[in-house]
Short mmCIF file of C-alpha atoms (C1' of nucleotides) in Angstrom, two decimals:
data_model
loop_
_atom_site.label_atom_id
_atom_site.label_comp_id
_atom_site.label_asym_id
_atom_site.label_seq_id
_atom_site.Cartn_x
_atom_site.Cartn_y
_atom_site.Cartn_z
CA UNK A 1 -59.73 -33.14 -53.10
CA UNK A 2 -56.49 -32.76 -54.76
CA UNK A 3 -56.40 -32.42 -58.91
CA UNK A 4 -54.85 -35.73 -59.10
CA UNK A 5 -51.71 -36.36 -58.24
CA UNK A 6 -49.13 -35.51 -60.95
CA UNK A 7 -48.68 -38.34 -63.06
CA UNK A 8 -45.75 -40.67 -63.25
CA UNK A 9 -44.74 -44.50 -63.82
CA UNK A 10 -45.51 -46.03 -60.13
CA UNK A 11 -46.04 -49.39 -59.54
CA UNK A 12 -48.71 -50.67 -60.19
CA UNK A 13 -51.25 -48.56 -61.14
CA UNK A 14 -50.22 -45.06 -59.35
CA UNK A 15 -50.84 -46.49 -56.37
CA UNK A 16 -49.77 -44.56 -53.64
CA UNK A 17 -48.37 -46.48 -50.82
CA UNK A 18 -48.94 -45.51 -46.52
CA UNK A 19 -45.63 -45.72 -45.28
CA UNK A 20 -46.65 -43.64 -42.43
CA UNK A 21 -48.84 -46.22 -41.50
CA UNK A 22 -46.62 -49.24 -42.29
CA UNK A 23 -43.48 -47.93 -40.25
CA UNK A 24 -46.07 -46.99 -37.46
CA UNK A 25 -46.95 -50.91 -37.12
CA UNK A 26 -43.08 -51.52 -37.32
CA UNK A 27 -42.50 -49.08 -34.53
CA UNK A 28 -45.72 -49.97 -32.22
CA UNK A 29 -45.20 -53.75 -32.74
CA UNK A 30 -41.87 -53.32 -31.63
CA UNK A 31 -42.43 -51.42 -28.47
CA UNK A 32 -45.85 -53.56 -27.85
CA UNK A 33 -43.49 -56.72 -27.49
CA UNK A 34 -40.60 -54.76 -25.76
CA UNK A 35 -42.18 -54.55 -22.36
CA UNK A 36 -43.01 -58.87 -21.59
CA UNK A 37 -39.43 -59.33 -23.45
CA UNK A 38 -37.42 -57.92 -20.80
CA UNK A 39 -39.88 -60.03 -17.91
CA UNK A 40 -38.81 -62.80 -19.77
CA UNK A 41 -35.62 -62.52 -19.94
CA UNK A 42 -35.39 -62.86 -16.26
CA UNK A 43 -37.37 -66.14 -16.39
CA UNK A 44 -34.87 -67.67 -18.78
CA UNK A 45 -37.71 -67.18 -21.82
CA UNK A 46 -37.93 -65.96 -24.73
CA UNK A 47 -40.83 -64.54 -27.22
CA UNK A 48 -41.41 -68.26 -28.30
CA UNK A 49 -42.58 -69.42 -24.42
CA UNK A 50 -44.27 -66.01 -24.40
CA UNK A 51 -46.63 -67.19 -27.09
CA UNK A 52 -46.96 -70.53 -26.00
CA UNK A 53 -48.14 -69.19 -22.40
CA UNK A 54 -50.37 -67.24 -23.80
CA UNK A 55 -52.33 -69.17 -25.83
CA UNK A 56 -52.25 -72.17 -23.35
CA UNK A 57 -53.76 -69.83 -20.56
CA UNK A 58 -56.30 -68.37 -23.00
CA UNK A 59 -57.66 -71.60 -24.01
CA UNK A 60 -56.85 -73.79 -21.47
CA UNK A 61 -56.97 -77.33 -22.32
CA UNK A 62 -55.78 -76.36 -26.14
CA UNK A 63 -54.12 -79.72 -27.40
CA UNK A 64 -50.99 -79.96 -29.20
CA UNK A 65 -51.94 -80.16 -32.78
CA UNK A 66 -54.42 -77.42 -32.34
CA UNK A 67 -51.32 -74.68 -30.86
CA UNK A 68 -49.15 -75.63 -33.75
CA UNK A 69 -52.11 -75.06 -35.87
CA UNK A 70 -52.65 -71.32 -33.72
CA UNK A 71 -49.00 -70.44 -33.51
CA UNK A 72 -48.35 -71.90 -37.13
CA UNK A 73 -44.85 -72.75 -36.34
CA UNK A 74 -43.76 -76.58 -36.18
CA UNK A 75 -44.01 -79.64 -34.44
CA UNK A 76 -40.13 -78.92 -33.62
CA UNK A 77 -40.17 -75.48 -32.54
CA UNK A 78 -42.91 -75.66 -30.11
CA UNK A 79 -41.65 -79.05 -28.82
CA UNK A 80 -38.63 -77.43 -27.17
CA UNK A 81 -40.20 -74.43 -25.47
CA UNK A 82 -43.09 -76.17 -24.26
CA UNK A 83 -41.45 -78.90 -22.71
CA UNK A 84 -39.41 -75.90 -21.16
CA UNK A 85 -42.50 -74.81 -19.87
CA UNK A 86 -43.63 -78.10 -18.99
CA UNK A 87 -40.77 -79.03 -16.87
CA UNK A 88 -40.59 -75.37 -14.82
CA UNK A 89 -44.23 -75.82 -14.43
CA UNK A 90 -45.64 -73.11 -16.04
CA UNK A 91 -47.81 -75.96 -18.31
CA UNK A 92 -48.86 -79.18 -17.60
CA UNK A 93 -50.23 -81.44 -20.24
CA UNK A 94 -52.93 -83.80 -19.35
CA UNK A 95 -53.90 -87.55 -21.61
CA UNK A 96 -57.10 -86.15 -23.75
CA UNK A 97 -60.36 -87.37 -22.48
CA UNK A 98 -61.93 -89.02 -25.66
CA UNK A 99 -58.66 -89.33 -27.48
CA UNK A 100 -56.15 -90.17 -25.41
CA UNK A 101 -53.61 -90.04 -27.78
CA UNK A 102 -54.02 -86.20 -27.40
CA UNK A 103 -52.42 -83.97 -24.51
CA UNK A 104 -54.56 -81.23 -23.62
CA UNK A 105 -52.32 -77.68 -22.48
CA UNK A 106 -53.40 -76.42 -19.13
CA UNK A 107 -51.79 -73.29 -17.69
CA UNK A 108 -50.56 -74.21 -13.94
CA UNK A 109 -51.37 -71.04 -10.86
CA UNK A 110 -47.73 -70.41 -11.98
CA UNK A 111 -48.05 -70.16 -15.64
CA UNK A 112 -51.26 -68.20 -15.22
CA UNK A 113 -49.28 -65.57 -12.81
CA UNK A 114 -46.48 -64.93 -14.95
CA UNK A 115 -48.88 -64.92 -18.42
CA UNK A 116 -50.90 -62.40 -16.70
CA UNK A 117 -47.64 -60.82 -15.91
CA UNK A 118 -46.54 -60.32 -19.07
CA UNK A 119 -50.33 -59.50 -20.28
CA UNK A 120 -49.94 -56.49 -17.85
CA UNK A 121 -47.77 -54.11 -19.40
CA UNK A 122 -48.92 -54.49 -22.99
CA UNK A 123 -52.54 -54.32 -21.83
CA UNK A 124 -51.63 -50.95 -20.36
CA UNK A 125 -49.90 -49.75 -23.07
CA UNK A 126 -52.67 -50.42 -25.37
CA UNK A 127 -55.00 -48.53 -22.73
CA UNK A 128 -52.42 -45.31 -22.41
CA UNK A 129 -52.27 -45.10 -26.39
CA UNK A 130 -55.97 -45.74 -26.75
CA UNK A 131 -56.55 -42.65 -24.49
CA UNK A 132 -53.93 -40.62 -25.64
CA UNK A 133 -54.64 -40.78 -28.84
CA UNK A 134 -58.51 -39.78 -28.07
CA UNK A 135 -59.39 -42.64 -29.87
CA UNK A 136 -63.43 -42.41 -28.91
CA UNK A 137 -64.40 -45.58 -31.21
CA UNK A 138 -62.32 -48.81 -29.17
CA UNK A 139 -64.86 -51.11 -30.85
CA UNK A 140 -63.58 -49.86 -34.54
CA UNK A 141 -59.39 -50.81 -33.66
CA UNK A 142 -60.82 -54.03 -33.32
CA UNK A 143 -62.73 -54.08 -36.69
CA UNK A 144 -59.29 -52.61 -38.03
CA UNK A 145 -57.03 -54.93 -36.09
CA UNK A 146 -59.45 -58.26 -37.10
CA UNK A 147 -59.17 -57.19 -40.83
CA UNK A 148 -55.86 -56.79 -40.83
CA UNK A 149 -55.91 -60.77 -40.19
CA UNK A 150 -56.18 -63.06 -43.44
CA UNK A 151 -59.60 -64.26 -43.56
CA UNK A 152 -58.60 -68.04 -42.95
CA UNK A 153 -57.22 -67.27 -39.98
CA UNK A 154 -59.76 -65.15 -38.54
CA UNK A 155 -62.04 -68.53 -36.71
CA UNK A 156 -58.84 -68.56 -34.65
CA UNK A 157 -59.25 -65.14 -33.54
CA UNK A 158 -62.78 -65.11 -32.40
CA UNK A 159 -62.47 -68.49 -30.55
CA UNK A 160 -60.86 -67.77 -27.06
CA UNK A 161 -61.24 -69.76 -23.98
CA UNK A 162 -62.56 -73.38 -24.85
CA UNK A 163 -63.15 -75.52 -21.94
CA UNK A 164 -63.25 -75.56 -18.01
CA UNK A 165 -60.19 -76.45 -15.93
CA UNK A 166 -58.66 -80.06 -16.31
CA UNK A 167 -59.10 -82.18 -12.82
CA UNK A 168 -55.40 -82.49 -11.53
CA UNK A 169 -53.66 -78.94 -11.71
CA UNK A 170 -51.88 -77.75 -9.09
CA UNK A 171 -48.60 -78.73 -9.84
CA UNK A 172 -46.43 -80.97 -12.31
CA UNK A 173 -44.09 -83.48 -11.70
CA UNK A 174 -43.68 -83.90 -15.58
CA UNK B 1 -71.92 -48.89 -15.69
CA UNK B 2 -71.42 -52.57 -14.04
CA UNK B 3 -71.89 -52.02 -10.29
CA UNK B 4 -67.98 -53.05 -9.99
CA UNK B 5 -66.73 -56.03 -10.96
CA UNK B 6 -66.52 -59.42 -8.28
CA UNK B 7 -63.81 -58.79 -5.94
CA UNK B 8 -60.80 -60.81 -6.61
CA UNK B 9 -57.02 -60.84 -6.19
CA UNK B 10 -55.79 -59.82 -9.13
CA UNK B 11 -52.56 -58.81 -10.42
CA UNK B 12 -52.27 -55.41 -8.92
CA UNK B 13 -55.26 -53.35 -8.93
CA UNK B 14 -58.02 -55.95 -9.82
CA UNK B 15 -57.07 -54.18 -13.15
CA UNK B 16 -58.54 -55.99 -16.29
CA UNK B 17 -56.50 -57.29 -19.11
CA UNK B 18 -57.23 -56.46 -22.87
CA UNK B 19 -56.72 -59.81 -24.18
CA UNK B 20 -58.69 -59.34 -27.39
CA UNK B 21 -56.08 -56.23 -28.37
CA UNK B 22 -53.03 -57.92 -27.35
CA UNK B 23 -54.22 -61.29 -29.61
CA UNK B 24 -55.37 -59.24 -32.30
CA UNK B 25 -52.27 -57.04 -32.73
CA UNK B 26 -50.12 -60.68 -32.42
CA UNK B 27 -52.42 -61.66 -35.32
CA UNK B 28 -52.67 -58.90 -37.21
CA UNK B 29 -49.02 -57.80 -37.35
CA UNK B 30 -48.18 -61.77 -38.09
CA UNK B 31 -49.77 -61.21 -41.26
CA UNK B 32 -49.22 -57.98 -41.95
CA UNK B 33 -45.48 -59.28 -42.54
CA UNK B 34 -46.17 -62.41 -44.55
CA UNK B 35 -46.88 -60.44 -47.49
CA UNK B 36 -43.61 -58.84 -47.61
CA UNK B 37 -42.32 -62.54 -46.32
CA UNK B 38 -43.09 -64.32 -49.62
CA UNK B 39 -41.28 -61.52 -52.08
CA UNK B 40 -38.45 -61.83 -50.11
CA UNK B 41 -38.13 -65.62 -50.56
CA UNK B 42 -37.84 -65.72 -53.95
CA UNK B 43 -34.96 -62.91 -53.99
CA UNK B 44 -33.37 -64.96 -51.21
CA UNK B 45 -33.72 -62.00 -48.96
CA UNK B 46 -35.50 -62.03 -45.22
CA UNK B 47 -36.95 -59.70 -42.80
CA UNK B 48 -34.07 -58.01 -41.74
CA UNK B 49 -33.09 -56.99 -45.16
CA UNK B 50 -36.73 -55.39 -45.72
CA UNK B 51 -36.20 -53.49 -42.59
CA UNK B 52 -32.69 -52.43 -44.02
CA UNK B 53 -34.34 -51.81 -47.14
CA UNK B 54 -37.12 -49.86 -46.05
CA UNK B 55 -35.30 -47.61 -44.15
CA UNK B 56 -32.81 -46.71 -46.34
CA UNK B 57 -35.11 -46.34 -49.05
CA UNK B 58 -37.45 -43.79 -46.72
CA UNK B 59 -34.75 -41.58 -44.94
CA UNK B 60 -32.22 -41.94 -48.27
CA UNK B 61 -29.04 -40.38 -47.18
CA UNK B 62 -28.83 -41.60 -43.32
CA UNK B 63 -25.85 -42.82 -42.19
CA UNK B 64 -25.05 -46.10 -40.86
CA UNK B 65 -25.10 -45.11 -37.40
CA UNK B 66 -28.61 -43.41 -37.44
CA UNK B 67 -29.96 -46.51 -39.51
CA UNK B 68 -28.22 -48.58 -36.14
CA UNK B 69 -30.00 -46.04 -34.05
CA UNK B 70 -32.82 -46.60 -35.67
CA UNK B 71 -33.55 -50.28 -35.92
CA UNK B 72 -31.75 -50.68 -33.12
CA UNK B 73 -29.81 -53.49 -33.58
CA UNK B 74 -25.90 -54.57 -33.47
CA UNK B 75 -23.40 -52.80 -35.91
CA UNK B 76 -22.36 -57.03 -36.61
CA UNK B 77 -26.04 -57.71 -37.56
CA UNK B 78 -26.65 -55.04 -39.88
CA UNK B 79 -23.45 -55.63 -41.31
CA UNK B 80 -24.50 -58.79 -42.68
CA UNK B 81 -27.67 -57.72 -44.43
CA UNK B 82 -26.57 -54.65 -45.44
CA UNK B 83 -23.67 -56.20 -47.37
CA UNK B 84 -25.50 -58.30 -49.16
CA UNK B 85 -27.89 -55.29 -50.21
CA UNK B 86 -25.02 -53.34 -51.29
CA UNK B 87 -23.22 -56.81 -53.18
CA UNK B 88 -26.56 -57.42 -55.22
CA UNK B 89 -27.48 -53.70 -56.21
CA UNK B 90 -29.95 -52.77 -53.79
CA UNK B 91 -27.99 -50.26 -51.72
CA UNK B 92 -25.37 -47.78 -52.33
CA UNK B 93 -22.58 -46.73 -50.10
CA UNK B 94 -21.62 -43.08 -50.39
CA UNK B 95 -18.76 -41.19 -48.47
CA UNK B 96 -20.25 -38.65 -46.34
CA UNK B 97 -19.68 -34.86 -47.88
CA UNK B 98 -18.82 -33.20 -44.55
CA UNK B 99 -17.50 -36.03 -42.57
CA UNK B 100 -15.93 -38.71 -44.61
CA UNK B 101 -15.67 -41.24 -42.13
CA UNK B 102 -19.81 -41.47 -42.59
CA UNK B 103 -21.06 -43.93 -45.37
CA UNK B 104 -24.34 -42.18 -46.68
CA UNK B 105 -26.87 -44.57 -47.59
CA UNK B 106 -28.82 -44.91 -50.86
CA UNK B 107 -31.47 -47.09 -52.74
CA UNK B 108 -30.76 -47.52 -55.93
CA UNK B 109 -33.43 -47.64 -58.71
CA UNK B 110 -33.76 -51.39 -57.99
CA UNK B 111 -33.89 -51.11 -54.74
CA UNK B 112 -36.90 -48.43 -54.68
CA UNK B 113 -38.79 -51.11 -57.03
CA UNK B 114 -38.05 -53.49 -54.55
CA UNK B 115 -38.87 -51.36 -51.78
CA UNK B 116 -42.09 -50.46 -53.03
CA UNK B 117 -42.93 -53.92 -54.21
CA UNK B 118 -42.73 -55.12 -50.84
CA UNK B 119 -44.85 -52.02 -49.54
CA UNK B 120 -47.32 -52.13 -51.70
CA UNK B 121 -48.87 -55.43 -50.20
CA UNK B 122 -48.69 -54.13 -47.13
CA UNK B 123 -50.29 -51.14 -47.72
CA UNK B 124 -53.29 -53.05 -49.75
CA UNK B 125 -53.74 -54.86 -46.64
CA UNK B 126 -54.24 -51.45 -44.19
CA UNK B 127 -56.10 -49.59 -46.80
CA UNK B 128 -58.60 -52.73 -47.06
CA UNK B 129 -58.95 -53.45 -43.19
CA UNK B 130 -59.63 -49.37 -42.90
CA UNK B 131 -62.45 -49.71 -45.12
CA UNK B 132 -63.53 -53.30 -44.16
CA UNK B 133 -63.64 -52.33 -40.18
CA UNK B 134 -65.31 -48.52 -41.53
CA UNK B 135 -62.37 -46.59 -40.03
CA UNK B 136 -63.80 -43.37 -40.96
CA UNK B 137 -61.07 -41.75 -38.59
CA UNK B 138 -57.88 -42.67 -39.99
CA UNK B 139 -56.36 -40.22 -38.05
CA UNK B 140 -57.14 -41.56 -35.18
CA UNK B 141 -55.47 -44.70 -36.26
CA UNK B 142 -52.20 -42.83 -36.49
CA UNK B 143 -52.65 -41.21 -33.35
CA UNK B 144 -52.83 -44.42 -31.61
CA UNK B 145 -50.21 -46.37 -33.31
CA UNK B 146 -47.43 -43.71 -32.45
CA UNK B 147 -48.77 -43.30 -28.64
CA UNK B 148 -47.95 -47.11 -28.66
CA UNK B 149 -44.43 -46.21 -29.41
CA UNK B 150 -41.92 -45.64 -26.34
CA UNK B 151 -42.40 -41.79 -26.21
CA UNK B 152 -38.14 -41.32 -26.40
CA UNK B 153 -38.38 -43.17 -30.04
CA UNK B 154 -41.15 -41.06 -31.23
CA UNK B 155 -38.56 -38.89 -32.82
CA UNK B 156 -37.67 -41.15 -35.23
CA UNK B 157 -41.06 -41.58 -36.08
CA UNK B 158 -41.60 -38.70 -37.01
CA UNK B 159 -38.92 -37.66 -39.39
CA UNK B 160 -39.28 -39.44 -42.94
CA UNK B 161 -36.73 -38.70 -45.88
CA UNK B 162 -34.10 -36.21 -44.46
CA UNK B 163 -32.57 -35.45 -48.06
CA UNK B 164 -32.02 -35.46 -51.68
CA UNK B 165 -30.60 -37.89 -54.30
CA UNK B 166 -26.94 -38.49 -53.88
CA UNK B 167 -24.68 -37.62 -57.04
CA UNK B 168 -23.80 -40.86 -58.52
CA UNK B 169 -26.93 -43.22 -58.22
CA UNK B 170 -27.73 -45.09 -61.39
CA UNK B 171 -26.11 -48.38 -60.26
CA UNK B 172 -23.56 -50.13 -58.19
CA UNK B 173 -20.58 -51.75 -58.72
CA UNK B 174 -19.86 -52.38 -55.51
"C1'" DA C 1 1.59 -31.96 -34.28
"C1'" DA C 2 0.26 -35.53 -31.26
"C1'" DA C 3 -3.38 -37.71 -28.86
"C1'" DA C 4 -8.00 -38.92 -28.26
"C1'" DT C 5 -12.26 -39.82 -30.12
"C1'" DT C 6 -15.48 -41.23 -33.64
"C1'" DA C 7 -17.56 -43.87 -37.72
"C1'" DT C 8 -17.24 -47.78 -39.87
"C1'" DG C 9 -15.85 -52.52 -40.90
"C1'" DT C 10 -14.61 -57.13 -39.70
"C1'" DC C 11 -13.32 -61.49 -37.20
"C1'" DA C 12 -14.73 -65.22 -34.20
"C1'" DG C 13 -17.99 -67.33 -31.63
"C1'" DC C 14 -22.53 -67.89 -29.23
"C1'" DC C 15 -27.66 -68.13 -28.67
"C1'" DA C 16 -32.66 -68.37 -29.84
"C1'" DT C 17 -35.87 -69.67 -32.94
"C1'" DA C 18 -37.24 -71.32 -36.91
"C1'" DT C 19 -36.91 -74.97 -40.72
"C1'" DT C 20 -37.01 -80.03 -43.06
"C1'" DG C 21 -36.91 -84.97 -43.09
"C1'" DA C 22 -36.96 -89.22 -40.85
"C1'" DC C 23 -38.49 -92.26 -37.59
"C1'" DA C 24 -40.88 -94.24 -33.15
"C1'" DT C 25 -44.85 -95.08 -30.20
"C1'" DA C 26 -49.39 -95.37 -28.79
"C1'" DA C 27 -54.16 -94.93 -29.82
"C1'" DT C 28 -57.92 -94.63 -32.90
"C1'" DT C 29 -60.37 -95.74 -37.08
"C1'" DA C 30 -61.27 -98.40 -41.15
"C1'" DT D 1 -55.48 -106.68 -38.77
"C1'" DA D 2 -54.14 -102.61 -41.26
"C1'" DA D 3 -54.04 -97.82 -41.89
"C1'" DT D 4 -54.14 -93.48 -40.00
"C1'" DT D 5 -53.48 -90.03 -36.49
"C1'" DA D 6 -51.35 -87.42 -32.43
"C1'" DT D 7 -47.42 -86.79 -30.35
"C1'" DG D 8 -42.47 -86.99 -29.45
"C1'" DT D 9 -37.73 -87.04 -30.81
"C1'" DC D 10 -33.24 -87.09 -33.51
"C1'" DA D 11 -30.12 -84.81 -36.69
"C1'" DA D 12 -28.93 -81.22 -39.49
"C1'" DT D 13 -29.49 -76.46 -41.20
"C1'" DA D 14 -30.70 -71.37 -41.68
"C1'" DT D 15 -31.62 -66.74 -40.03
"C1'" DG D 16 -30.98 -63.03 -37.32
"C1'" DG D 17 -29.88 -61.52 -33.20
"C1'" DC D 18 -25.81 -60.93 -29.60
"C1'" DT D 19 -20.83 -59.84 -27.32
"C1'" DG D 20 -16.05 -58.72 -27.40
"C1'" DA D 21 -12.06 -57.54 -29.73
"C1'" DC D 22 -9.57 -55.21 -32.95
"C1'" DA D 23 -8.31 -52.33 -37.31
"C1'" DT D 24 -8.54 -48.20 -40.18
"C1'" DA D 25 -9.36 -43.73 -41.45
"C1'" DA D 26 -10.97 -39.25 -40.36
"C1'" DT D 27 -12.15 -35.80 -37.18
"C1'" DT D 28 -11.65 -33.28 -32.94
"C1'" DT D 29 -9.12 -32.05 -28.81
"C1'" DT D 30 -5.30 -30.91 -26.42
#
DNA sequence: AAAATTATGTCAGCCATATTGACATAATTA
DNA sequence: TAATTATGTCAATATGGCTGACATAATTTT
């Protein structure tokens, strides 16, 4: 234990601040993304349709309201790279069962291929670092990872697939 | 051990995909960037002057091209931000010593208070989570981030402030 | 010394993604 | 029937990226 650290006017109250740690996110994050951003670049996509795939093919039948409310972007945003989506039939959007006002998001064979895709490389990165780093304790990155989340936000996290598959899927005409 | 998972045809080597990691870093790195998000607001500032800011006020002295290098974006879009840093007393400009075609780059006092005002959330945030999620291995933490990081950028990881205060610092005029 | 290269700055324009506010339609609920 | 809700869409705006071109000053090469 060091004889505490000399004293002097910080912020706060000498608090001392991990920018090792903070640039370290900067830097991972970056790279993490890096690898599905250049797959979808050759799709025409951007990050935007990577999100939307994602969570539309991790909880399949996700409607509308409920991705805005995931993705916390608006009504607007989404709207244009879904229906992107929608009309190269990666997603299809089925009427909601009970409310039919409501479209439920399903992930078509398509949109499942190229989410799993772009899954791929970040999964494996994750894995490489994971093992490189001889990090023993996989269970306690999540703990760290799910903390790092505001606490509001964390039902999201812990709710993944919701439902089965809708009925008509194969394709989409619209 | 699971006596190997149901054959199927997967994407490549029936290899599975960590979609808990990839969500959580999407969620955790969302918010790990709000924090600074809000400050910036109210100084009418946005993420890529924090970068600008954070870099400058880390590695005080770099150059413009090594900050490029760095964040690795356009000369034209750090232009932008980094004028406006430099207009409203954030950053200083200084002419390199040994080559003078270099602009050294500075924080000024205001823009370490800044700096660390927008750090300190963020660092709040990772010091909690490690504690909340009982990260006794911190170091293992680090050791994982930076694997995540392309192994060519790791260089810049690694090297933090590269030299001392320039002459002239107390404020800017221009 | 002249020529080539380098570091920086700047202009003009484009694209992707986000925002707000307003409004329309259909379906559900009160 | 009236109010509310879920979704879609229009118009306008902001941010932060990009490319290509070009200018200036300083350094390096020839």
């Amino acid at each position: 234990m060091k004889p505490s650290a000399p004293k002097r006017a910080d912020p706060s109250e000498s608090e001392d601040i991990d920018f090792t740690l903070i640039e370290l996110l900067f830097f991972a994050y970056r790279d993490f993304i890096s690898d599905p951003d250049a797959i979808l670049d050759s799709y025409g996509f951007g990050r935007a349709h990577h999100r939307v795939l994602h969570f539309v093919n991790r909880r399949p039948g996700l409607t509308v309201a409920e991705l805005l409310d995931v993705l916390r972007i608006t009504k607007q945003s989404l709207a244009r790279v879904l229906k992107q989506l929608v009309d190269t039939g990666y997603v299809v959007q089925v009427q909601g069962p009970r409310d039919r006002r409501q479209r439920e998001l399903y992930p078509t064979k398509k949109g499942q291929a190229l989410a799993m895709a772009l899954a791929l490389p970040q999964s494996r990165r994750i894995r490489a670092a994971i093992e490189e780093a001889g990090l023993d304790d996989r269970a306690a990155l999540e703990r760290f990872l799910r903390a790092m989340v505001n606490p509001e936000l964390r039902v999201q996290v812990d709710e993944p697939s919701s439902g089965g598959v809708p009925s008509g899927e194969g394709d989409s005409d619209r």
